[in-house]
Short mmCIF file of C-alpha atoms in Angstrom, two decimals:
data_model
loop_
_atom_site.label_atom_id
_atom_site.label_comp_id
_atom_site.label_asym_id
_atom_site.label_seq_id
_atom_site.Cartn_x
_atom_site.Cartn_y
_atom_site.Cartn_z
CA MET N 1 17.02 -49.78 17.14
CA ARG N 2 19.76 -47.14 17.60
CA TYR N 3 20.28 -44.37 15.07
CA GLY N 4 23.72 -42.96 14.43
CA PRO N 5 24.42 -39.26 14.94
CA ALA N 6 24.28 -38.45 11.21
CA LEU N 7 20.89 -40.13 10.77
CA ARG N 8 19.50 -38.31 13.88
CA ALA N 9 20.75 -34.98 12.51
CA ALA N 10 19.25 -35.68 9.11
CA LEU N 11 15.85 -36.55 10.66
CA GLY N 12 15.99 -33.41 12.81
CA CYS N 13 16.77 -31.24 9.77
CA THR N 14 13.94 -32.83 7.77
CA LEU N 15 11.42 -32.23 10.55
CA SER N 16 12.65 -28.68 11.06
CA LEU N 17 12.45 -27.97 7.31
CA GLY N 18 8.89 -29.35 7.24
CA VAL N 19 7.83 -27.03 10.05
CA LEU N 20 9.54 -24.01 8.46
CA THR N 21 8.07 -24.76 5.05
CA ALA N 22 4.52 -25.03 6.45
CA CYS N 23 4.87 -21.77 8.38
CA SER N 24 6.42 -19.89 5.54
CA ALA N 25 4.07 -20.94 2.70
CA GLN N 26 1.85 -17.88 3.24
CA TYR N 27 4.89 -15.62 3.50
CA ALA N 28 6.36 -17.10 0.34
CA ALA N 29 3.08 -16.47 -1.57
CA GLU N 30 2.93 -12.90 -0.32
CA GLN N 31 6.58 -12.35 -1.27
CA THR N 32 6.02 -13.80 -4.72
CA ASN N 33 3.03 -11.50 -5.30
CA PHE N 34 5.01 -8.43 -4.08
CA THR N 35 7.98 -9.39 -6.31
CA GLY N 36 5.69 -9.75 -9.31
CA ASP N 37 4.03 -6.40 -8.60
CA TYR N 38 7.32 -4.66 -7.94
CA SER N 39 8.94 -5.93 -11.14
CA SER N 40 5.93 -5.13 -13.37
CA HIS N 41 5.40 -1.48 -12.29
CA PRO N 42 7.65 1.59 -12.46
CA PRO N 43 9.49 2.30 -9.20
CA LEU N 44 7.73 4.66 -6.77
CA ALA N 45 9.81 7.70 -5.91
CA VAL N 46 9.62 8.65 -2.21
CA VAL N 47 9.87 11.95 -0.40
CA GLY N 48 9.51 12.18 3.38
CA TYR N 49 9.62 9.48 5.97
CA PRO N 50 7.31 6.49 5.39
CA SER N 51 7.17 3.53 7.70
CA THR N 52 7.50 0.11 6.13
CA GLY N 53 3.74 -0.31 6.43
CA SER N 54 2.75 3.12 5.01
CA LEU N 55 5.17 2.63 2.07
CA GLY N 56 3.82 -0.83 1.41
CA ILE N 57 0.13 0.15 1.34
CA THR N 58 0.90 3.20 -0.78
CA GLN N 59 2.65 1.00 -3.37
CA GLN N 60 -0.37 -1.34 -3.32
CA VAL N 61 -2.71 1.56 -3.95
CA VAL N 62 -0.69 2.90 -6.85
CA TRP N 63 -0.29 -0.59 -8.36
CA ARG N 64 -4.02 -1.44 -8.09
CA ILE N 65 -4.94 1.92 -9.72
CA ALA N 66 -2.40 1.32 -12.51
CA ASP N 67 -3.73 -2.20 -13.07
CA GLY N 68 -7.37 -1.04 -13.10
CA ASP N 69 -8.18 -3.62 -10.42
CA ALA N 70 -11.14 -2.09 -8.58
CA ASP N 71 -11.85 -5.20 -6.44
CA ALA N 72 -8.26 -5.46 -5.20
CA LEU N 73 -8.14 -1.70 -4.58
CA ALA N 74 -11.38 -1.73 -2.63
CA ALA N 75 -10.09 -4.62 -0.57
CA LEU N 76 -7.39 -2.25 0.80
CA VAL N 77 -10.01 -0.11 2.64
CA SER N 78 -9.27 0.81 6.25
CA ASP N 79 -12.92 1.03 7.33
CA ASP N 80 -16.08 0.62 5.35
CA ARG N 81 -18.04 3.87 5.24
CA GLY N 82 -21.22 2.30 3.89
CA GLU N 83 -22.64 -0.04 1.31
CA GLY N 84 -20.60 0.18 -1.91
CA VAL N 85 -18.51 3.24 -0.86
CA PRO N 86 -15.04 1.56 -1.18
CA GLU N 87 -16.02 0.00 -4.50
CA LYS N 88 -17.32 3.31 -5.90
CA THR N 89 -14.24 5.09 -4.57
CA ALA N 90 -11.96 2.49 -6.20
CA GLU N 91 -13.76 2.96 -9.52
CA ASN N 92 -13.43 6.75 -9.27
CA TRP N 93 -9.69 6.54 -8.47
CA ILE N 94 -9.06 4.18 -11.38
CA THR N 95 -11.08 6.26 -13.85
CA ALA N 96 -9.37 9.52 -12.76
CA PHE N 97 -5.79 8.34 -12.09
CA ARG N 98 -5.03 5.12 -13.94
CA LYS N 99 -3.09 6.71 -16.82
CA GLY N 100 -0.91 8.68 -14.42
CA ALA N 101 -0.38 5.73 -12.05
CA ARG N 102 1.11 3.73 -14.95
CA GLY N 103 3.98 6.23 -15.26
CA LYS N 104 6.33 7.95 -12.86
CA VAL N 105 4.77 8.54 -9.44
CA THR N 106 6.25 10.31 -6.42
CA ALA N 107 4.71 9.65 -3.03
CA GLU N 108 5.34 12.26 -0.41
CA PHE N 109 4.84 11.02 3.16
CA TYR N 110 3.81 13.70 5.65
CA ASP N 111 4.49 13.74 9.38
CA GLU N 112 5.33 10.73 11.59
CA GLY N 113 4.08 7.40 10.22
CA SER N 114 4.00 4.88 13.02
CA TYR N 115 0.23 4.33 12.91
CA ARG N 116 -1.17 6.68 10.30
CA GLN N 117 0.12 8.97 7.61
CA THR N 118 -1.02 11.47 5.00
CA VAL N 119 0.44 10.69 1.59
CA VAL N 120 0.33 12.85 -1.49
CA LEU N 121 0.82 11.11 -4.85
CA TYR N 122 2.24 13.16 -7.68
CA LEU N 123 1.44 11.55 -11.02
CA HIS N 124 4.07 13.09 -13.29
CA ASP N 125 2.89 11.95 -16.72
CA THR N 126 -0.54 13.54 -16.23
CA GLY N 127 0.35 16.34 -13.75
CA GLN N 128 -2.29 15.07 -11.35
CA ILE N 129 -2.10 15.10 -7.56
CA LYS N 130 -3.95 12.67 -5.28
CA GLY N 131 -3.95 12.75 -1.50
CA ILE N 132 -4.62 9.57 0.45
CA TYR N 133 -4.70 8.64 4.13
CA VAL N 134 -3.20 5.39 5.30
CA ARG N 135 -3.24 3.80 8.75
CA ALA N 136 -2.62 0.65 10.63
CA VAL N 137 -5.70 -1.41 11.54
CA SER N 138 -6.20 -4.76 13.19
CA VAL N 139 -7.37 -7.54 10.86
CA ASP N 140 -7.67 -11.02 12.32
CA HIS N 141 -5.60 -9.96 15.37
CA LYS N 142 -2.79 -8.74 13.14
CA ASP N 143 -1.82 -5.13 12.46
CA VAL N 144 -1.90 -4.33 8.73
CA TRP N 145 -1.90 -1.05 6.80
CA ARG N 146 -4.99 0.06 4.85
CA VAL N 147 -6.18 3.19 3.02
CA GLY N 148 -9.15 5.45 3.69
CA MET N 149 -11.60 5.14 0.77
CA ALA N 150 -14.63 7.39 1.27
CA GLU N 151 -14.84 9.32 -2.02
CA PRO N 152 -17.89 7.91 -3.85
CA ASP N 153 -18.37 11.20 -5.72
CA PRO N 154 -15.97 11.67 -8.72
CA GLY N 155 -15.44 15.34 -7.76
CA GLU N 156 -14.49 14.34 -4.25
CA ALA N 157 -12.05 11.73 -5.61
CA THR N 158 -10.17 14.24 -7.75
CA ALA N 159 -10.23 17.28 -5.35
CA VAL N 160 -6.87 18.43 -4.04
CA GLU N 161 -6.77 19.96 -0.59
CA PRO N 162 -5.62 23.60 -0.56
CA TRP N 163 -2.55 22.97 1.63
CA VAL N 164 -1.05 20.39 -0.84
CA PRO N 165 2.00 21.85 -2.71
CA LYS N 166 2.22 21.59 -6.47
CA THR N 167 5.56 19.75 -6.37
CA PRO N 168 7.00 17.20 -3.90
CA GLY N 169 9.16 18.47 -1.08
CA GLU N 170 7.92 22.08 -0.99
CA LEU N 171 6.75 21.81 2.63
CA GLY N 172 9.53 19.57 3.84
CA SER N 173 7.05 16.70 4.37
CA LYS N 174 5.38 18.62 7.22
CA ARG N 175 1.70 19.13 6.67
CA ALA N 176 0.55 22.77 6.63
CA GLY N 177 -3.17 22.03 6.82
#
């Protein structure tokens, strides 16, 4: 049986669409989750020069704190520093910063961010400041960005390093410490 050119083209398009749909299902789900998060949280103001990855993980951290989702926040850990440390750190961050993370937040990205970056979060509604460290790690043979979470003590979680300025942009996004 011979197929005409139109039928062959239609079959080719159908097969191609099936392959693309199967490959993009995970991407579509991730994009839907991001879109939902993005539309249900205040926009993050940015100072400095984030990479796509460092900006993305920083948004995730702020959103998970604002949502009070300790499990999802702890899942963003870059490396586990011991039994329960990420979970306790997540709880501390949520307890200390949830109210501020629900409002206007400025993230200042320090230094070059191709594989790690220091980020200072300014929570404007509460006047709080939170420093985090983000970096690229390999998960299932894929580079993804994660956050350092080793602050199981509440005092540690709310401490501000002495070099951190009181307002965004004071150091020109170059770390002094």
